Short mmCIF file of C-alpha atoms in Angstrom, two decimals:
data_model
loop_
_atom_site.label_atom_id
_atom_site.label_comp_id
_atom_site.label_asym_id
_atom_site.label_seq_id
_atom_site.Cartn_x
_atom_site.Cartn_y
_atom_site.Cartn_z
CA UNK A 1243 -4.79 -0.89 41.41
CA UNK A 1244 -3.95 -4.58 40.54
CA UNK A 1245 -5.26 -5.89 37.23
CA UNK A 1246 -8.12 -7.94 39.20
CA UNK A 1247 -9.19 -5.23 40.49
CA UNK A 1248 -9.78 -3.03 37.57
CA UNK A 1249 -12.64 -2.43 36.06
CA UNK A 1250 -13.13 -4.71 33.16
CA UNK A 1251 -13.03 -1.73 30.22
CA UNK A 1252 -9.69 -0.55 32.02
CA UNK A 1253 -8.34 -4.36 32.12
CA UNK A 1254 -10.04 -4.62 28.32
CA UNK A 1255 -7.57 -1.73 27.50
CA UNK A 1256 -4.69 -2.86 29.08
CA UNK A 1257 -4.82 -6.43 27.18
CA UNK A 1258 -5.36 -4.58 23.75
CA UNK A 1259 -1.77 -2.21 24.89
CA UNK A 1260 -0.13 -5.69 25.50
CA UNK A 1261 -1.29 -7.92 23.00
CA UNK A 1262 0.14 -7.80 19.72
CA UNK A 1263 2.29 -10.90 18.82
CA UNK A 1264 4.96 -10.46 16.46
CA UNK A 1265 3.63 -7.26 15.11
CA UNK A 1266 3.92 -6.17 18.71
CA UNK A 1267 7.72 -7.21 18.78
CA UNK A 1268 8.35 -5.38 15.74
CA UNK A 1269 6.90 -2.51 17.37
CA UNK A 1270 8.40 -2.73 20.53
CA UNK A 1271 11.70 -3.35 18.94
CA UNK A 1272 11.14 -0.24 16.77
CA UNK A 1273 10.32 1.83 20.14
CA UNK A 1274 13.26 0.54 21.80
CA UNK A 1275 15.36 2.01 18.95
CA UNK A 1276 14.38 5.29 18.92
CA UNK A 1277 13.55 5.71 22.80
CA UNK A 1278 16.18 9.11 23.03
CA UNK A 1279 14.00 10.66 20.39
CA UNK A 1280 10.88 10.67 22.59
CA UNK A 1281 8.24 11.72 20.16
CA UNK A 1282 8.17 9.09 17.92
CA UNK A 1283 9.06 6.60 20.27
CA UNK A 1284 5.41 7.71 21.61
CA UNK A 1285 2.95 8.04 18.72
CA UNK A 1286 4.40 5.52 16.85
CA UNK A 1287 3.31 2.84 19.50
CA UNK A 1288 0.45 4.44 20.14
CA UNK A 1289 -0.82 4.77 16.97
CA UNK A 1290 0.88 1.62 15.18
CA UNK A 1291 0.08 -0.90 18.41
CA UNK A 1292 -2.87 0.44 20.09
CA UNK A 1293 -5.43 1.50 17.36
CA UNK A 1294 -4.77 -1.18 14.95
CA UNK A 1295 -5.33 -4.27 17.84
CA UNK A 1296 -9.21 -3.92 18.81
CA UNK A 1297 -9.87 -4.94 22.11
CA UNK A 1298 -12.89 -7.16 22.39
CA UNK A 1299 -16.09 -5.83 22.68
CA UNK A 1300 -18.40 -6.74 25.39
CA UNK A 1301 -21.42 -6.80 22.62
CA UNK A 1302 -19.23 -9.61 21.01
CA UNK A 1303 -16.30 -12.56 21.50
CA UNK A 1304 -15.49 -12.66 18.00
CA UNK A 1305 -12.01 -11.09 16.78
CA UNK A 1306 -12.95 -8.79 13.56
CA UNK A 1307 -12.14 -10.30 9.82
CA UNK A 1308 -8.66 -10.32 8.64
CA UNK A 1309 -7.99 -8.42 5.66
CA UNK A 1310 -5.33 -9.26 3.46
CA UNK A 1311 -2.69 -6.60 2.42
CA UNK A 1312 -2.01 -5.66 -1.85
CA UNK A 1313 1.15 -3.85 -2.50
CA UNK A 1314 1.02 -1.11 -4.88
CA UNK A 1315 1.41 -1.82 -8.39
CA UNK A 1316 3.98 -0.74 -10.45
CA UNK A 1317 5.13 1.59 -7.28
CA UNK A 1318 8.71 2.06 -8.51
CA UNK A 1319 7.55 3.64 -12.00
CA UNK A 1320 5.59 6.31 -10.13
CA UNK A 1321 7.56 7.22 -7.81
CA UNK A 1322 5.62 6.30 -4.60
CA UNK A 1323 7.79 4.10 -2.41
CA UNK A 1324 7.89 4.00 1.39
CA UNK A 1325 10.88 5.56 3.13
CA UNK A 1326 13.25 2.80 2.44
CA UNK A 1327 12.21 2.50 -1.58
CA UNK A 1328 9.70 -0.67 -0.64
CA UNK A 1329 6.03 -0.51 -2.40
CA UNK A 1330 3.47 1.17 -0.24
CA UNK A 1331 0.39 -1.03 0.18
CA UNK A 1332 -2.97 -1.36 1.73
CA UNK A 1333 -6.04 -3.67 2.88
CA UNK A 1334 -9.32 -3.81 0.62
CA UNK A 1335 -12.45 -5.42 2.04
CA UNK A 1336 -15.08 -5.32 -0.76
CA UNK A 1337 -18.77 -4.00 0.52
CA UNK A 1338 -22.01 -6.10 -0.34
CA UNK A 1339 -25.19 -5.24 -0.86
CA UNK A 1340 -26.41 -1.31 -0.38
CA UNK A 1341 -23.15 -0.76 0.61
CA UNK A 1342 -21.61 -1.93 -2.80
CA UNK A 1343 -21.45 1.55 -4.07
CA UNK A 1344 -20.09 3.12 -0.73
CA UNK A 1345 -16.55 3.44 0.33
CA UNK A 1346 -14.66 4.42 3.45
CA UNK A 1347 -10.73 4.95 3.28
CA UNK A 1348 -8.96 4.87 6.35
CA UNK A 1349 -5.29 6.45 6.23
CA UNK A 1350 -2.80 4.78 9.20
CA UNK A 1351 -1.26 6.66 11.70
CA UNK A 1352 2.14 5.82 13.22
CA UNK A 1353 4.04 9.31 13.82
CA UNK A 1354 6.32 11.50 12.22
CA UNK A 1355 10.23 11.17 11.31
CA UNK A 1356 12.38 14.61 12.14
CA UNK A 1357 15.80 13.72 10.86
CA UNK A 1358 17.66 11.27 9.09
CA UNK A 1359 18.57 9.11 11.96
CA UNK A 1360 14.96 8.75 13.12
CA UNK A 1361 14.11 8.01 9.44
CA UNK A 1362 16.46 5.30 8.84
CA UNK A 1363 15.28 3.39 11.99
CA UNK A 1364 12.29 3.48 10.41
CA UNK A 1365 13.38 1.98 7.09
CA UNK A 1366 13.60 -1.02 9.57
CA UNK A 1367 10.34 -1.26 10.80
CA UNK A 1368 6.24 -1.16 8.92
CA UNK A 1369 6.42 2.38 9.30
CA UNK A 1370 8.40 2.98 6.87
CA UNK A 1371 8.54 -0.30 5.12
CA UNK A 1372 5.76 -2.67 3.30
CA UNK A 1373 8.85 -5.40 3.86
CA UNK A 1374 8.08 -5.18 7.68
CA UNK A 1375 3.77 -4.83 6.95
CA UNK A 1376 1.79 -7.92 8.55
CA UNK A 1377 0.49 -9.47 5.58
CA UNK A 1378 -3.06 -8.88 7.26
CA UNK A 1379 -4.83 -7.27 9.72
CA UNK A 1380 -7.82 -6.84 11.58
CA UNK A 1381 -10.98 -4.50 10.72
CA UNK A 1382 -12.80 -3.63 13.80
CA UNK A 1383 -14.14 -0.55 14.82
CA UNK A 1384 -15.43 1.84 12.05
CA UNK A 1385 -13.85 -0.74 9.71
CA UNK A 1386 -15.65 -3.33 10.99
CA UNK A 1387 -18.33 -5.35 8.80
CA UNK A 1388 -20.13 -6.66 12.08
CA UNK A 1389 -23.42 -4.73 12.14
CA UNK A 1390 -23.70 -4.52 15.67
CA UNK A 1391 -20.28 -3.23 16.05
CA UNK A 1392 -20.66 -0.69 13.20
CA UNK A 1393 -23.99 0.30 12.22
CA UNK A 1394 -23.54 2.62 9.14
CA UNK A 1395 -20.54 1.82 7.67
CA UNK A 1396 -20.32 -2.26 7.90
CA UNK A 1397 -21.62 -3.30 4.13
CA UNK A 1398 -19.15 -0.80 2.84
CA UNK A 1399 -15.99 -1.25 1.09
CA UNK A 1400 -13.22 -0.17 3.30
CA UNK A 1401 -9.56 0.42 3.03
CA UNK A 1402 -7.00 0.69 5.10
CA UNK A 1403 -3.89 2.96 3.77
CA UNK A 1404 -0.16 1.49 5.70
CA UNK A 1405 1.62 4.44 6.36
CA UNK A 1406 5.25 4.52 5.80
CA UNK A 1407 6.33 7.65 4.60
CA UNK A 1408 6.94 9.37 8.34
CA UNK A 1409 5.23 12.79 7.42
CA UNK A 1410 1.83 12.13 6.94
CA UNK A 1411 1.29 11.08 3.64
CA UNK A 1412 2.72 14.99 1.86
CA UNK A 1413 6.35 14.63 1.03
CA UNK A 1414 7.13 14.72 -2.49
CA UNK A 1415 11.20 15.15 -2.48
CA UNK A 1416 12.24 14.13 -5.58
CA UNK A 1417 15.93 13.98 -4.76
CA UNK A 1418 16.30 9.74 -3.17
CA UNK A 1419 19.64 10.39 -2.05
CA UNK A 1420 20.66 12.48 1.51
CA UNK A 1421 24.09 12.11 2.88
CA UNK A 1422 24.60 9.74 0.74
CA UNK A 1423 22.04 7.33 2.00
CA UNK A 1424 18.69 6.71 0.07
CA UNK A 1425 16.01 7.99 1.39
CA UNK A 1426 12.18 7.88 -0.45
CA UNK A 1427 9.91 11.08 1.20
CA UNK A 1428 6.97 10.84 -1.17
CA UNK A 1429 3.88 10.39 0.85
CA UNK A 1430 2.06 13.02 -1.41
CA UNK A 1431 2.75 10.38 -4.14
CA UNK A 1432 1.70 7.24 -2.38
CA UNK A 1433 -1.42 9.11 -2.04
CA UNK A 1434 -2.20 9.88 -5.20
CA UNK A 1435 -1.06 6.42 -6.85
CA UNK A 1436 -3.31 4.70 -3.99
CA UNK A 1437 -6.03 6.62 -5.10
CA UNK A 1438 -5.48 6.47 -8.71
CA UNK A 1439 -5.77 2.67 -8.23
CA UNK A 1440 -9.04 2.49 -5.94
CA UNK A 1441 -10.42 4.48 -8.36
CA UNK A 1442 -10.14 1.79 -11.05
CA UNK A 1443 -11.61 -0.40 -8.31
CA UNK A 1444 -14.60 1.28 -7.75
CA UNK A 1445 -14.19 4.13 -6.13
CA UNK A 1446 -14.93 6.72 -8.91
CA UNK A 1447 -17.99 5.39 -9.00
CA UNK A 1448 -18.94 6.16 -5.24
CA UNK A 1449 -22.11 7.33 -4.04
CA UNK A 1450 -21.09 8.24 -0.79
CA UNK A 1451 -17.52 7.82 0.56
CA UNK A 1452 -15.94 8.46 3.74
CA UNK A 1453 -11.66 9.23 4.12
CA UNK A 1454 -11.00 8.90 7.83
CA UNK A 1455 -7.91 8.31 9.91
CA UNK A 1456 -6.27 8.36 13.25
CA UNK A 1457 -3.47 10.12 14.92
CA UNK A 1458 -0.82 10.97 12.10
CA UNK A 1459 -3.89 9.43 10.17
CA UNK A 1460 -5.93 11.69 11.15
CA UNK A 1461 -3.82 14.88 10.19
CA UNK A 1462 -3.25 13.55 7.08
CA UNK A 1463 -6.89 13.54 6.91
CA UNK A 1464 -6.94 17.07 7.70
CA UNK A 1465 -4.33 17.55 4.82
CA UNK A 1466 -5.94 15.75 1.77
CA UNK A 1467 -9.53 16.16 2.71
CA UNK A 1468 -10.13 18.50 0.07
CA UNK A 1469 -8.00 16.40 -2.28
CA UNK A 1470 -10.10 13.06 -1.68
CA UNK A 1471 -13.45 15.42 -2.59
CA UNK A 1472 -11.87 16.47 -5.84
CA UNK A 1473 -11.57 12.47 -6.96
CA UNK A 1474 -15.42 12.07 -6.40
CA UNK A 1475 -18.62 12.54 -8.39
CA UNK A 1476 -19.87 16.02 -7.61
CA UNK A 1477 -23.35 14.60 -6.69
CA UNK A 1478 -21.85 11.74 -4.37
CA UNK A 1479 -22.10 12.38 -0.78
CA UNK A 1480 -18.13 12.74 0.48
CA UNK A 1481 -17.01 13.75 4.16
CA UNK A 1482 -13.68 13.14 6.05
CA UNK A 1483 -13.42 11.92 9.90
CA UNK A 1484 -10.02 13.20 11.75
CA UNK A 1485 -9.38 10.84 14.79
CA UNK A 1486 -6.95 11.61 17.59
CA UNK A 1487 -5.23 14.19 14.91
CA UNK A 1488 -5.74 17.49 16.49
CA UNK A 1489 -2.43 18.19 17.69
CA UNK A 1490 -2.15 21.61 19.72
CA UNK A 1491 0.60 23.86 19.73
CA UNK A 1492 0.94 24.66 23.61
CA UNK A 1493 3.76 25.36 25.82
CA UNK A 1494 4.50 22.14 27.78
CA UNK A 1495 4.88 22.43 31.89
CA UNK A 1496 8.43 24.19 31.13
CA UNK A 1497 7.32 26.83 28.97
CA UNK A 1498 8.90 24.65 25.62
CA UNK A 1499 7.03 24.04 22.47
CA UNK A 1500 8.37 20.53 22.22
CA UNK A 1501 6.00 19.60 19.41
CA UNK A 1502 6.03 22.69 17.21
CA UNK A 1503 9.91 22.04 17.05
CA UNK A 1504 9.73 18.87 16.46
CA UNK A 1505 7.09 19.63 13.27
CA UNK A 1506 9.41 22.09 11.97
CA UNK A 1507 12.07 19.54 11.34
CA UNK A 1508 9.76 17.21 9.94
CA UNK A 1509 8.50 20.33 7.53
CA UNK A 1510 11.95 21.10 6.69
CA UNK A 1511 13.48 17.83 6.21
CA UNK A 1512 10.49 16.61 3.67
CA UNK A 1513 10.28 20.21 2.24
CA UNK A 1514 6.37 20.65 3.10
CA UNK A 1515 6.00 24.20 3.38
CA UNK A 1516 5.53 24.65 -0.23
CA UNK A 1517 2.63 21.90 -0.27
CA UNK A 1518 0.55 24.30 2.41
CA UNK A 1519 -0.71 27.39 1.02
CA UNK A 1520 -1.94 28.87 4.15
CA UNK A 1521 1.65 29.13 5.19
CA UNK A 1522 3.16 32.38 5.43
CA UNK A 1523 6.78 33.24 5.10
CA UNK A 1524 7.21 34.81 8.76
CA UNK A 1525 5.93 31.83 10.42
CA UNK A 1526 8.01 29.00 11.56
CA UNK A 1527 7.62 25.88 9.62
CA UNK A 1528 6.28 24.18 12.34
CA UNK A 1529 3.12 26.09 12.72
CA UNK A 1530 1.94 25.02 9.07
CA UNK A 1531 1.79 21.42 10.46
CA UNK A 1532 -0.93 21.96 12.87
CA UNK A 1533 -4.12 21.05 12.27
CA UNK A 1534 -5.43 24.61 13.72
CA UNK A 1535 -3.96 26.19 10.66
CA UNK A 1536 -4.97 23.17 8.21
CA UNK A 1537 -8.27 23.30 8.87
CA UNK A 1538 -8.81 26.90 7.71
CA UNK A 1539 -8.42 26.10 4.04
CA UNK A 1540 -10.72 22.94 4.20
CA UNK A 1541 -14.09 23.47 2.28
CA UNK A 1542 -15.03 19.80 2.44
CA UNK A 1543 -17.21 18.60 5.93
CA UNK A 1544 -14.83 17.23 8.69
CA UNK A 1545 -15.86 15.05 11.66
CA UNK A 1546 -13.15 15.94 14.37
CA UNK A 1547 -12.79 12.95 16.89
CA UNK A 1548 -10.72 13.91 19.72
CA UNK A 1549 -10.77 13.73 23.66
CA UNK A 1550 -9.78 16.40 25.46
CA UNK A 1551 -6.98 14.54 27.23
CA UNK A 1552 -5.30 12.88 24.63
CA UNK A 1553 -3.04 10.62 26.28
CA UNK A 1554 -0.74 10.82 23.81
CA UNK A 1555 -0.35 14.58 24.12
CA UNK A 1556 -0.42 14.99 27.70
CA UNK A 1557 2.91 12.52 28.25
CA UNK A 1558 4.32 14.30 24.77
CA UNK A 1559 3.61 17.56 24.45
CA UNK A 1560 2.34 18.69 27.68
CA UNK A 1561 4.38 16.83 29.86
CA UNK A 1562 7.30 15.17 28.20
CA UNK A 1563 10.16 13.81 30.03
CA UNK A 1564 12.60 16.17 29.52
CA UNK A 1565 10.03 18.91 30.54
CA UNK A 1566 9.57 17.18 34.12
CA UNK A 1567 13.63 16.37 35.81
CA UNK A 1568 12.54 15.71 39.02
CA UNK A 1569 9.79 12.77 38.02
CA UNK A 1570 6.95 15.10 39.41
CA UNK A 1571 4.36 14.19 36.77
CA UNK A 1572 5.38 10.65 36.23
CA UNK A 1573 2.58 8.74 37.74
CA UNK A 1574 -0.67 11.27 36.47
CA UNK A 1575 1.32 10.93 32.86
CA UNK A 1576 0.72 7.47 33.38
CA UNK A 1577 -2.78 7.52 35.24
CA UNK A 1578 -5.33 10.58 34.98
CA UNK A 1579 -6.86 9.25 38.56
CA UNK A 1580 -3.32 9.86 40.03
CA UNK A 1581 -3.08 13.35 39.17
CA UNK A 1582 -2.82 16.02 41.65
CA UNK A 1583 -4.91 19.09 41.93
CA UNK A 1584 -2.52 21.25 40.27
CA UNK A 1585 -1.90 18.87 37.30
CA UNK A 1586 -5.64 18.72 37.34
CA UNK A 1587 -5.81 22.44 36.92
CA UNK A 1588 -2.73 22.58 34.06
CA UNK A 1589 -4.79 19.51 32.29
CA UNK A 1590 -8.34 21.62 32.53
CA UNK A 1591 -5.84 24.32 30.87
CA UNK A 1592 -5.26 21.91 28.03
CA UNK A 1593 -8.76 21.41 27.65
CA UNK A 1594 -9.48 24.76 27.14
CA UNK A 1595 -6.82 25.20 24.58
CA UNK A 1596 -8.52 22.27 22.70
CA UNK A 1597 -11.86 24.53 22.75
CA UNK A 1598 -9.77 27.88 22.12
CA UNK A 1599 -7.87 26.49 19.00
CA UNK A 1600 -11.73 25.06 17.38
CA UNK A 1601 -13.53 27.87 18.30
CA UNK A 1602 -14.33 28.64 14.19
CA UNK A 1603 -14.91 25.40 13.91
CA UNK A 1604 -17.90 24.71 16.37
CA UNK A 1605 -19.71 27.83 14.14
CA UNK A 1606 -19.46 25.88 10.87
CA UNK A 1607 -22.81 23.80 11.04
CA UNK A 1608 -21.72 21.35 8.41
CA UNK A 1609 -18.97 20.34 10.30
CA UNK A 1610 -19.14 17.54 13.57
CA UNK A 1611 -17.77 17.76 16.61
CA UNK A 1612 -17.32 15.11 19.54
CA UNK A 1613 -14.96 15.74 22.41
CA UNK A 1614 -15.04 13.28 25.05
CA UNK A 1615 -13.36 14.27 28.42
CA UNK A 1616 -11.56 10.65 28.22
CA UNK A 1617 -7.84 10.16 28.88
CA UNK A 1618 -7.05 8.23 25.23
CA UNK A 1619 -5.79 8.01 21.44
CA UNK A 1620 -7.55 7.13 18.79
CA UNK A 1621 -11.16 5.57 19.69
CA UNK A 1622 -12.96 4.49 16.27
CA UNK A 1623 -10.33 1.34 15.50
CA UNK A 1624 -11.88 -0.02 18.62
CA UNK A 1625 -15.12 -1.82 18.86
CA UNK A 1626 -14.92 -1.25 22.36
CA UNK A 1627 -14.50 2.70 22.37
CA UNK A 1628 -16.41 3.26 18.68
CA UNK A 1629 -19.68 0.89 19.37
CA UNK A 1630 -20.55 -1.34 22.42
CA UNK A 1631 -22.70 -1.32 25.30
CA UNK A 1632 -19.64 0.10 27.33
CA UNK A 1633 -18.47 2.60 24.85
CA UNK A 1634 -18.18 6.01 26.26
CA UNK A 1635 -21.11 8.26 25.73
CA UNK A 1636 -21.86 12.32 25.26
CA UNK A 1637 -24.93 13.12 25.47
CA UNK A 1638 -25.88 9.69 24.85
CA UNK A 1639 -24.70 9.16 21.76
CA UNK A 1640 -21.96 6.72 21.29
CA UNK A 1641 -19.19 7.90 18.86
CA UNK A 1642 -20.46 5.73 16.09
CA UNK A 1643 -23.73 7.26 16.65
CA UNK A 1644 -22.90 10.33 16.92
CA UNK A 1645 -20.75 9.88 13.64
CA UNK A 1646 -23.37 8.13 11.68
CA UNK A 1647 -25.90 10.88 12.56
CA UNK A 1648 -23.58 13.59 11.03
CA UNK A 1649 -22.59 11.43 8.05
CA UNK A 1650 -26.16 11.10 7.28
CA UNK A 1651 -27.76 14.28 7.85
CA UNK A 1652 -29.79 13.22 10.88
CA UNK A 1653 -28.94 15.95 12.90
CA UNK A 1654 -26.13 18.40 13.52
CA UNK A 1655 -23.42 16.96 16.14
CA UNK A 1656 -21.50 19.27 18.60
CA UNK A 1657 -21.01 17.53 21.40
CA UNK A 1658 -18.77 18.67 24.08
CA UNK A 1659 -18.37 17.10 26.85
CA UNK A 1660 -18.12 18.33 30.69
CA UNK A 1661 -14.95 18.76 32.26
CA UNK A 1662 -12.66 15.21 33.91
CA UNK A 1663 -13.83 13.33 36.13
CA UNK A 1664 -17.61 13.86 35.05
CA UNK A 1665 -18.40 11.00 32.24
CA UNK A 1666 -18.37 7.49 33.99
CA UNK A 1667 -18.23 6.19 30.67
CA UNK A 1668 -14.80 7.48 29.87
CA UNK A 1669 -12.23 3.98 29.07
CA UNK A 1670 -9.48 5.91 30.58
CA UNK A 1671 -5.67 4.71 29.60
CA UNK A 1672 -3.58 3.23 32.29
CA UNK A 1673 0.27 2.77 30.99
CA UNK A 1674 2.61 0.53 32.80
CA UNK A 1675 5.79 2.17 34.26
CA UNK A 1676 7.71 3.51 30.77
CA UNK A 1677 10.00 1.01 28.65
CA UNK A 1678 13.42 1.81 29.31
CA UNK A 1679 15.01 -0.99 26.45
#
């Protein structure tokens, strides 16, 4: 299908892929770096060039505001410094009115690193240095303050967390040398010291507040959930949204677990398996890194966001290249529509393991769910997936909707939706053939 004659929410999605001007080219460059390690090539650009760029929303031309980005203060003295020793920073826009006393944190996604090679590219690029950070970016989405775009949360003040430490925000390695070569893995510090100083900017005094984030965002979510309830007045109302960040641990199409692998480097080379409890010593290190395991120590309520064919795990984990020689799943990996009936059947399969692996949490009634059967990653940075007139619906609701009616206490939210092709409203990914560099 040509780009005229795609629908306009699939051309809409297409343009926000593309678009990204110099942050795009750092991106892009980044990817082109680390294309052999697969993986991060992919949920990097995912998560660090499509959520961040909103595409417009049909409800509105405007872009969303432009927030301005603070580097940490006095970073070096505590200790939390991005991969390459830089300060971490982050984006404030200050709520008005009844949302003065109402805050919603969003952490950044943007992959993992699994070894010291993959690390050091990363040095080079945002993700893993505030030297490479646009010095501001847009809020749209569930950080937008347009009303119509965001309903509930647009007086608030919001944050946006850069992410730069390549393990989702819970290294603490106090050792900055490896090989010889410095190397800073101390997400679990840049949280705290990012917290420490939004408390002093208002955030202790919260009445409600909201931690949210998407893809490696959105495990970190997950991970410090708990932690961000601590911070908070006991009577202040204080729930966490996980976007995109329920990663499964499935075999992919050649009977490989190519992402629990790939998580047990990541948990040996920041030394994480000491920072999850739940972890036992006969499991491999991997298998603490998944949110299924995560989740069962989490007391605090959690929103999980998710569709059921995350695009990013279906080219990644359930179908990455080196799983699939012969090319067979090359053009559904880039197109849902253009799957066959078996790959249709192996993708249903996925689905279920999606419902399998949250089957204790669909029982906890404090708890939202909302699983769209959309072929996507990360939907509430988006005005155009989070709150328009063509945002994809379950049961009518709109995500935002939906979210803002579990937030609030309006009702309970489960929704699950029927199985691909059924929801019309689905904004359904459609990737270009891959980069090759």
């Amino acid at each position: 299908m040509s780009p005229s004659s795609a629908p306009a929410s699939r051309r809409h999605l297409r343009l926000w892929w593309r678009r990204r001007g110099r942050a795009g080219a750092v991106a892009a460059t980044f990817a082109a770096a680390l294309l052999a390690a697969g993986l991060l090539l992919a949920l990097s650009y995912y998560a660090s060039v499509v959520a961040p760029r909103a595409a417009p929303s049909s409800s509105s031309s405007s872009s969303g505001a432009l927030v301005d980005l603070t580097l940490l203060r006095r970073a070096e003295k505590k200790g939390a410094l991005c991969l390459d020793g830089s300060a971490p920073g982050y984006h404030l826009q200050r709520g008005s009115g009844s949302g003065s006393q109402s805050w919603l944190i969003h952490l950044e996604g943007g992959g993992w690193c699994r070894n010291l090679k993959s690390c050091a590219s990363r040095q080079k690029s945002m993700l893993g240095s505030s030297r490479y950070m646009e010095r501001q970016v847009e809020f749209a989405g569930i950080l937008s303050d347009d009303e119509a775009q965001n309903p509930d949360f647009y007086d608030w003040n919001k944050v946006k967390i850069r992410y730069c430490d390549g393990a989702s925000f819970s290294g603490n390695v106090k050792d900055e040398f490896q090989n010889g070569t410095k190397f800073f893995f101390r997400g679990q510090r840049i949280w705290k010291a990012v917290m420490d100083e939004l408390l002093l900017k208002g955030l202790k005094h919260a009445k409600q507040a909201f931690l949210t984030g998407c893809s490696a965002g959105g495990l970190a979510t997950y991970i410090h959930c708990d932690d961000f309830r601590a911070l908070l007045p006991k009577d202040s109302r204080v729930k966490c949204l996980a976007d995109g960040g329920f990663f499964l641990d499935v075999e992919d199409i050649s009977k490989q677990r190519t992402l629990r692998a790939f998580y047990s480097e990541v948990v040996r080379l920041q030394d994480l398996k000491r920072r999850f409890l739940h972890c036992s010593s006969s499991e491999d290190p991997g298998q603490c890194f998944f949110p299924r395991e995560v989740v069962k120590a989490i007391h605090t309520p959690v929103f999980v966001l998710n569709p059921a064919y995350d695009a990013w795990q279906v080219q990644h984990v359930l179908a990455p290249e080196a799983s699939d020689p012969k090319h067979s799943w090359l053009d559904c990996r880039l197109d849902i529509s253009k799957c066959n009936p078996n790959q249709l059947k192996i993708l249903q399969g996925f689905r279920e393991e999606l419902h399998v692996a949250m089957s204790e949490l669909k029982q906890k009634k404090d708890w939202g769910i909302f699983i769209d059967s959309c072929f996507v990653h990360c939907q509430s940075l988006n005005s155009l997936t989070w709150h328009s007139p063509s945002s994809p619906r379950v049961s009518n609701k709109t995500i935002a909707e939906a979210v803002g009616d579990w937030f609030f206490d309006r009702r309970e939210v489960k929704e699950l939706d029927c199985e691909y092709p059924c929801n019309p409203t689905c904004h359904n990914l459609v990737f270009d053939k891959p980069f090759k560099g």
